[in-house]
Amino acid sequence: MITEKNKVFMLTTRETSYIFRVLPSGHLENLHYGDRLREQDFRAIHMKQNAGAGSSVLYRDGAMSLDLLPLEYAPNGKGDYRIMPLEMEMPDGSFVTDFVYAGHEIIEEALPMETLPTAYGEDAMTLIVTLRDKLFPVTLKLIYTVFYDADVITRRVLLKNGTDQILKVRKIMSASLDLLSESYDVITLDGGWIREAHAHRRNHAYGTLVNESSTGSSSNRHNPGVILARPGTTEDHGRCYGVNLLYSGNHHTAVEVSSHGIVRVMTGISPHNFLWPLAPGAVFEAPEAVLTTSGKGVNDLSHHFHDFVNHHVIPERWSGKERPVLLNNWEATFFDFNERKILSMAREAKKLGVELFVLDDGWFGERNDDTAGLGDYEVNRKKLPGGIRGLADKINAMGLYFGLWFEPEMVNEDSALFRKHPEYAIRVPGRKPSKGRNQLVLDLAREEVQNYIISQVETVLASAPIAYVKWDMNRHISDLYSEAVPHQGMAFHSYILGLYRVLRKITEDFPDVLFESCSSGGNRFDLGMLCYMPQTWASDNTDPIERLKIQGGLSYFYPPSTMGAHVSQSPHQQTLRRTPLETRFHAATFGLLGYELDLQHLNLKEKEEISQQISWYKSHRKLMQFGRFYRYDEEKDNRVNFMVVSEDQEKAVLGNFQILQKPSPSFDVLRLKGLLKERLYQVETVKASMDIEAYGELLKHITPVKLKPGGLILRNARKIYRLPHNVERYEAYGDLLQSGIRISQQFMGTGYSKETRMLGDFGSQLMTVISKEEVENGDR
Ligand code: GLA
């Protein structure tokens, strides 16, 4: 809902209000962003300046200093010395701008952009406030879109050059928001390859903190999402604000705590190597920034983001649509496969319940390792004599969908494409380019490169029944230089504009293909990519203990329905850590379940376990992919809990993960979340069993005959028998479950019963929660 009365704008969502007004000077003062307020006289929350303030520079004679006001989009060079949202060289050569209110318009929908992806939604409403510079005919439109049900407000700007000279834009933020507070805890997701999206929280009380990327993509170093939480805010209590950006290139979020208790947070394209000459008459569209707030803790804030992504960001046709369980051959074969091997993997996968088989890297050109072939999407007939069509048909005939890997934005020097078109690769004339993973990046700012990619990918997609595409991008950009742009300060952003054109065309031409974006894992996990591809490969790291941090971190901004999560071999290829198959599944089940391991190396018991996992996941899939996801504050270092609750609050699943076993540990209390207080539920552990090898020498004391630990008999027994453990079941009302249940004791050094929780290092358990009514209806 958006209203305007006497130049006071009220943007209202289900639980929040965003209010600002036009000052007599024409600047916009932010009055409130927080809990929902009724319409009233807002003079009580105007900032009162009635005398000068020390050394402040005054905008008007009398009292007004812009530096002391919470502003919507501050003018540059007029006495506000905080970080600036817009910096550009004006026709007079100065950087001074003074944008003031010139009019506004309220429309009943979201406004799609020409060049960049935009959030959509039937309930969306948009406010466009036009500001005009006081000296030159340059206009700045501040665009606010309200997504009522998701409790999200998006912001972006449109800059139009009405002068007859080029404006040089050095920095243009999509949104700038001033909040009244002395300090905030800032939460960011940082990391690198195989340790993406680790959440970091630190108090920020003075100066400027910047979260940005400069690699050319949103990056695995710093995700674009940022949270500001009042000190003391927890997962379930307290005020916090979140910002994110629908953009896949270099991003920038800065938080400045000013000297007068105002915190300015702004987000947009990174000014790193950015310069955009805006021609007379031209318009610059800044990407859409996402804002949300909650007074009920960080979980609630995440739920706003999750609703927003599920209903307003990912392609509408995938919204709420359940995703298939897949098997990917990468970790099992790398480049070394042929049709026979692939078909036998697929056959085995089908037996276990897998629905989609994905052929990863290595199927085209001379791609037998990572030094050659990128750019040439002609199938390698030595490996696949029947081509992609032949293979896909055979896989379909088994009752599986078929999916394929591409890395269309890249080229190897050793490729037919590079030999024919070396000019397609990004590099500075006269300099030897740096390489990453033996490859160069194609210049997506060039239209002929965009068209080449579109035609290559579309030819393959049209040639065979391909239901899924993994779209990879495996290196950062360096040596940036593009023939396609008049100024090299445009190159990074133009790459992203080119990429979006390619993605828009291919995903529109093949609307039924499920696209999963990937960039060496989660190097491009952002809302921009999600606008075209509803899911992202979260990390090449499939070690479940690492995944708790990665998926837990991503969950601040992105719902489980966006996170590819696979069960792989142990010891793990990325950490060499050994973990139980159960835990690998439990971590992956809180995302989009897949398998990425050599099925031939599994014993019968493991195959049986996997088949049970898949059938359990299928029957809980809607809940696991689209349920409300909760994190826990407790003991994050040694115990991690995840919980998902269905929208109607009738069903839930809780995952309880232990990192390391403590000797004679204390009793665990589990506080369930998101349930209805008055509802009677049945809580039950999901059937669990453990490898008898975990007992080591202890086994010989409990078996009737003395057996040699590690001997032939036990080695064979392992393949067919596992010990049940952790059997628990309760009935209780939601209020009791939320106050905390005391679950069964863990192994304390002596004894065993099937109730005891034998978690050990890296152990875990799942519990299902179902309302009694549902149980009685037979829906278990
Ligand atoms: C990247 C991806 C992997 C795999 C390889 C193939 O590293 O993240 O999942 O597809 O490329 O080369």
Tab-separated table of C-alpha atoms in Angstrom, residues 206-462:
chain	number	residue	atom	x	y	z
A	206	TYR	CA	32.018	4.425	14.020
A	207	GLY	CA	33.228	5.089	10.514
A	208	THR	CA	32.400	3.209	7.355
A	209	LEU	CA	32.221	-0.503	6.731
A	210	VAL	CA	32.116	-1.692	3.126
A	211	ASN	CA	30.924	-5.053	1.845
A	212	GLU	CA	31.704	-5.354	-1.838
A	213	SER	CA	33.020	-7.445	-4.669
A	214	SER	CA	35.409	-6.532	-7.456
A	215	THR	CA	35.801	-9.900	-9.205
A	216	GLY	CA	33.239	-9.096	-11.897
A	217	SER	CA	30.568	-11.217	-10.252
A	218	SER	CA	28.744	-11.057	-6.943
A	219	SER	CA	31.525	-13.361	-5.690
A	220	ASN	CA	32.147	-15.955	-3.025
A	221	ARG	CA	34.189	-13.411	-1.078
A	222	HIS	CA	31.316	-11.217	0.001
A	223	ASN	CA	27.703	-11.950	-0.832
A	224	PRO	CA	25.627	-8.825	-1.635
A	225	GLY	CA	23.249	-9.473	1.289
A	226	VAL	CA	23.896	-7.439	4.471
A	227	ILE	CA	22.009	-7.350	7.781
A	228	LEU	CA	22.072	-4.595	10.392
A	229	ALA	CA	20.931	-5.821	13.789
A	230	ARG	CA	20.530	-3.765	16.935
A	231	PRO	CA	23.049	-5.082	19.495
A	232	GLY	CA	21.380	-7.904	21.421
A	233	THR	CA	19.166	-8.966	18.523
A	234	THR	CA	18.976	-12.764	18.266
A	235	GLU	CA	17.448	-15.187	15.802
A	236	ASP	CA	14.038	-14.725	17.419
A	237	HIS	CA	14.068	-11.317	19.143
A	238	GLY	CA	14.999	-7.770	18.333
A	239	ARG	CA	15.128	-5.218	15.533
A	240	CYS	CA	17.090	-5.813	12.375
A	241	TYR	CA	17.255	-4.568	8.799
A	242	GLY	CA	18.307	-6.450	5.685
A	243	VAL	CA	19.451	-5.269	2.281
A	244	ASN	CA	20.198	-7.203	-0.866
A	245	LEU	CA	20.576	-6.437	-4.557
A	246	LEU	CA	19.157	-7.972	-7.752
A	247	TYR	CA	22.536	-7.886	-9.394
A	248	SER	CA	25.239	-10.397	-10.319
A	249	GLY	CA	28.214	-8.109	-10.896
A	250	ASN	CA	30.428	-6.029	-8.628
A	251	HIS	CA	28.273	-4.870	-5.741
A	252	HIS	CA	28.839	-2.401	-2.947
A	253	THR	CA	27.099	-1.915	0.368
A	254	ALA	CA	28.466	0.678	2.747
A	255	VAL	CA	27.374	1.353	6.319
A	256	GLU	CA	28.465	4.605	7.902
A	257	VAL	CA	27.819	5.518	11.507
A	258	SER	CA	27.868	9.285	11.471
A	259	SER	CA	28.936	11.616	14.235
A	260	HIS	CA	25.331	12.435	15.164
A	261	GLY	CA	23.791	9.032	15.683
A	262	ILE	CA	22.555	8.417	12.180
A	263	VAL	CA	23.532	5.277	10.337
A	264	ARG	CA	23.617	5.549	6.568
A	265	VAL	CA	23.422	2.318	4.610
A	266	MET	CA	23.593	2.322	0.845
A	267	THR	CA	23.771	-0.362	-1.761
A	268	GLY	CA	24.340	-0.568	-5.491
A	269	ILE	CA	26.890	-1.296	-8.204
A	270	SER	CA	30.453	-1.098	-6.909
A	271	PRO	CA	32.247	2.107	-7.900
A	272	HIS	CA	35.380	-0.060	-8.371
A	273	ASN	CA	36.697	0.733	-11.894
A	274	PHE	CA	33.277	2.154	-12.732
A	275	LEU	CA	32.689	5.197	-14.876
A	276	TRP	CA	29.597	5.606	-16.983
A	277	PRO	CA	29.533	8.442	-19.504
A	278	LEU	CA	25.823	9.249	-19.772
A	279	ALA	CA	25.090	10.719	-23.198
A	280	PRO	CA	22.606	13.566	-23.707
A	281	GLY	CA	19.077	12.149	-23.486
A	282	ALA	CA	20.295	8.812	-22.113
A	283	VAL	CA	18.983	7.050	-19.017
A	284	PHE	CA	20.930	4.920	-16.556
A	285	GLU	CA	19.048	2.173	-14.719
A	286	ALA	CA	20.502	1.110	-11.388
A	287	PRO	CA	19.758	-2.436	-10.168
A	288	GLU	CA	16.915	-3.058	-7.764
A	289	ALA	CA	17.826	-3.030	-4.066
A	290	VAL	CA	15.779	-5.045	-1.590
A	291	LEU	CA	15.002	-3.727	1.894
A	292	THR	CA	13.207	-5.375	4.751
A	293	THR	CA	12.999	-5.028	8.515
A	294	SER	CA	11.715	-6.998	11.463
A	295	GLY	CA	11.311	-6.367	15.165
A	296	LYS	CA	11.109	-10.120	15.788
A	297	GLY	CA	14.647	-11.228	15.170
A	298	VAL	CA	16.761	-12.391	12.284
A	299	ASN	CA	14.759	-15.555	11.490
A	300	ASP	CA	11.725	-13.404	10.781
A	301	LEU	CA	13.819	-11.083	8.609
A	302	SER	CA	15.026	-14.116	6.647
A	303	HIS	CA	11.423	-15.236	6.179
A	304	HIS	CA	10.696	-11.922	4.469
A	305	PHE	CA	13.608	-12.489	2.120
A	306	HIS	CA	12.563	-16.096	1.504
A	307	ASP	CA	8.988	-15.142	0.630
A	308	PHE	CA	10.289	-12.428	-1.621
A	309	VAL	CA	12.624	-14.791	-3.493
A	310	ASN	CA	10.037	-17.565	-3.819
A	311	HIS	CA	7.207	-15.330	-5.017
A	312	HIS	CA	8.771	-12.258	-6.617
A	313	VAL	CA	12.263	-13.125	-7.853
A	314	ILE	CA	12.627	-16.609	-9.321
A	315	PRO	CA	10.878	-17.151	-12.669
A	316	GLU	CA	7.179	-17.291	-11.919
A	317	ARG	CA	6.760	-20.664	-13.589
A	318	TRP	CA	9.096	-22.218	-10.982
A	319	SER	CA	7.509	-20.561	-7.994
A	320	GLY	CA	6.451	-23.268	-5.545
A	321	LYS	CA	7.290	-25.989	-8.057
A	322	GLU	CA	8.976	-29.016	-6.500
A	323	ARG	CA	12.459	-29.774	-7.813
A	324	PRO	CA	13.704	-33.236	-8.796
A	325	VAL	CA	16.197	-35.386	-6.899
A	326	LEU	CA	19.252	-35.588	-9.125
A	327	LEU	CA	22.453	-37.529	-9.566
A	328	ASN	CA	25.425	-35.606	-10.962
A	329	ASN	CA	28.419	-37.547	-12.314
A	330	TRP	CA	31.116	-34.906	-11.635
A	331	GLU	CA	32.751	-36.138	-8.438
A	332	ALA	CA	32.369	-39.763	-9.529
A	333	THR	CA	34.074	-39.468	-12.913
A	334	PHE	CA	35.456	-35.965	-13.478
A	335	PHE	CA	36.329	-35.932	-17.228
A	336	ASP	CA	36.835	-39.666	-17.500
A	337	PHE	CA	33.588	-41.203	-18.740
A	338	ASN	CA	31.952	-42.812	-21.724
A	339	GLU	CA	28.386	-43.666	-22.582
A	340	ARG	CA	28.550	-47.123	-21.010
A	341	LYS	CA	29.753	-45.724	-17.682
A	342	ILE	CA	27.143	-42.978	-17.691
A	343	LEU	CA	24.315	-45.340	-18.513
A	344	SER	CA	25.302	-47.757	-15.781
A	345	MET	CA	25.378	-44.894	-13.246
A	346	ALA	CA	21.986	-43.739	-14.442
A	347	ARG	CA	20.526	-47.251	-14.219
A	348	GLU	CA	21.725	-47.585	-10.630
A	349	ALA	CA	20.455	-44.095	-9.799
A	350	LYS	CA	17.021	-44.941	-11.122
A	351	LYS	CA	16.883	-48.007	-8.871
A	352	LEU	CA	17.543	-45.815	-5.848
A	353	GLY	CA	14.766	-43.376	-6.709
A	354	VAL	CA	16.713	-40.558	-8.428
A	355	GLU	CA	14.604	-38.574	-10.928
A	356	LEU	CA	17.127	-36.585	-12.971
A	357	PHE	CA	20.533	-37.570	-14.268
A	358	VAL	CA	22.964	-34.695	-14.855
A	359	LEU	CA	25.965	-35.028	-17.136
A	360	ASP	CA	28.592	-32.561	-15.959
A	361	ASP	CA	31.747	-31.173	-17.586
A	362	GLY	CA	33.677	-33.050	-20.268
A	363	TRP	CA	31.042	-34.000	-22.876
A	364	PHE	CA	32.107	-31.620	-25.671
A	365	GLY	CA	35.032	-30.714	-27.896
A	366	GLU	CA	38.463	-31.811	-26.690
A	367	ARG	CA	37.478	-31.318	-23.069
A	368	ASN	CA	39.363	-34.187	-21.435
A	369	ASP	CA	40.761	-31.995	-18.701
A	370	ASP	CA	40.402	-28.344	-17.810
A	371	THR	CA	42.979	-27.065	-20.280
A	372	ALA	CA	40.929	-27.371	-23.470
A	373	GLY	CA	37.561	-27.266	-25.138
A	374	LEU	CA	35.634	-24.475	-23.416
A	375	GLY	CA	33.790	-22.591	-26.122
A	376	ASP	CA	33.108	-25.583	-28.395
A	377	TYR	CA	29.763	-27.176	-27.586
A	378	GLU	CA	30.004	-29.943	-30.205
A	379	VAL	CA	29.592	-33.299	-28.533
A	380	ASN	CA	32.662	-35.509	-28.166
A	381	ARG	CA	31.677	-38.594	-30.175
A	382	LYS	CA	34.507	-40.680	-28.766
A	383	LYS	CA	32.855	-40.480	-25.370
A	384	LEU	CA	29.254	-40.305	-26.530
A	385	PRO	CA	28.893	-41.960	-29.954
A	386	GLY	CA	25.138	-41.382	-30.071
A	387	GLY	CA	25.579	-37.703	-29.240
A	388	ILE	CA	23.601	-35.890	-26.582
A	389	ARG	CA	20.354	-36.913	-28.243
A	390	GLY	CA	21.310	-40.599	-28.182
A	391	LEU	CA	22.293	-40.446	-24.525
A	392	ALA	CA	19.313	-38.370	-23.432
A	393	ASP	CA	16.902	-40.731	-25.190
A	394	LYS	CA	18.402	-43.731	-23.423
A	395	ILE	CA	18.268	-41.989	-20.072
A	396	ASN	CA	14.672	-40.921	-20.676
A	397	ALA	CA	13.841	-44.512	-21.598
A	398	MET	CA	14.968	-45.548	-18.112
A	399	GLY	CA	12.389	-43.165	-16.674
A	400	LEU	CA	14.866	-40.408	-15.769
A	401	TYR	CA	15.030	-36.798	-16.900
A	402	PHE	CA	18.284	-35.728	-18.472
A	403	GLY	CA	20.338	-32.643	-17.573
A	404	LEU	CA	23.526	-31.115	-18.981
A	405	TRP	CA	26.409	-28.872	-17.869
A	406	PHE	CA	27.588	-25.782	-19.784
A	407	GLU	CA	30.140	-23.087	-19.078
A	408	PRO	CA	29.136	-20.655	-21.821
A	409	GLU	CA	30.877	-17.501	-20.612
A	410	MET	CA	34.377	-18.983	-20.925
A	411	VAL	CA	36.936	-20.048	-23.477
A	412	ASN	CA	40.158	-22.066	-23.419
A	413	GLU	CA	42.951	-20.874	-25.670
A	414	ASP	CA	43.053	-24.470	-26.814
A	415	SER	CA	39.658	-24.437	-28.507
A	416	ALA	CA	38.233	-24.008	-31.983
A	417	LEU	CA	36.413	-20.887	-30.813
A	418	PHE	CA	39.587	-19.170	-29.619
A	419	ARG	CA	41.495	-20.124	-32.756
A	420	LYS	CA	38.755	-18.571	-34.881
A	421	HIS	CA	37.822	-15.615	-32.671
A	422	PRO	CA	40.631	-14.704	-30.279
A	423	GLU	CA	39.079	-11.231	-30.093
A	424	TYR	CA	36.078	-12.699	-28.212
A	425	ALA	CA	38.201	-13.204	-25.091
A	426	ILE	CA	38.646	-10.435	-22.541
A	427	ARG	CA	42.225	-9.113	-22.473
A	428	VAL	CA	44.035	-5.827	-22.792
A	429	PRO	CA	45.706	-5.342	-26.190
A	430	GLY	CA	49.450	-5.790	-25.843
A	431	ARG	CA	49.293	-7.430	-22.380
A	432	LYS	CA	49.473	-11.130	-21.606
A	433	PRO	CA	46.253	-11.977	-19.785
A	434	SER	CA	46.202	-13.693	-16.397
A	435	LYS	CA	44.358	-17.008	-16.455
A	436	GLY	CA	42.117	-18.757	-13.997
A	437	ARG	CA	41.571	-22.513	-14.264
A	438	ASN	CA	43.434	-22.312	-17.598
A	439	GLN	CA	40.684	-20.243	-19.154
A	440	LEU	CA	39.776	-16.766	-20.318
A	441	VAL	CA	36.461	-14.984	-19.975
A	442	LEU	CA	34.427	-14.182	-23.077
A	443	ASP	CA	33.536	-10.545	-23.546
A	444	LEU	CA	29.817	-10.616	-22.965
A	445	ALA	CA	29.594	-6.880	-23.553
A	446	ARG	CA	29.960	-7.684	-27.298
A	447	GLU	CA	26.744	-8.460	-29.060
A	448	GLU	CA	28.347	-11.019	-31.387
A	449	VAL	CA	29.624	-12.914	-28.320
A	450	GLN	CA	26.166	-12.852	-26.756
A	451	ASN	CA	24.718	-14.155	-30.024
A	452	TYR	CA	27.375	-16.862	-30.295
A	453	ILE	CA	26.534	-18.132	-26.797
A	454	ILE	CA	22.800	-18.011	-27.448
A	455	SER	CA	23.119	-19.972	-30.647
A	456	GLN	CA	25.552	-22.558	-29.199
A	457	VAL	CA	23.452	-23.281	-26.126
A	458	GLU	CA	20.124	-23.164	-27.950
A	459	THR	CA	21.347	-25.538	-30.672
A	460	VAL	CA	22.195	-28.137	-28.052
A	461	LEU	CA	18.979	-27.566	-26.098
A	462	ALA	CA	16.892	-27.919	-29.241
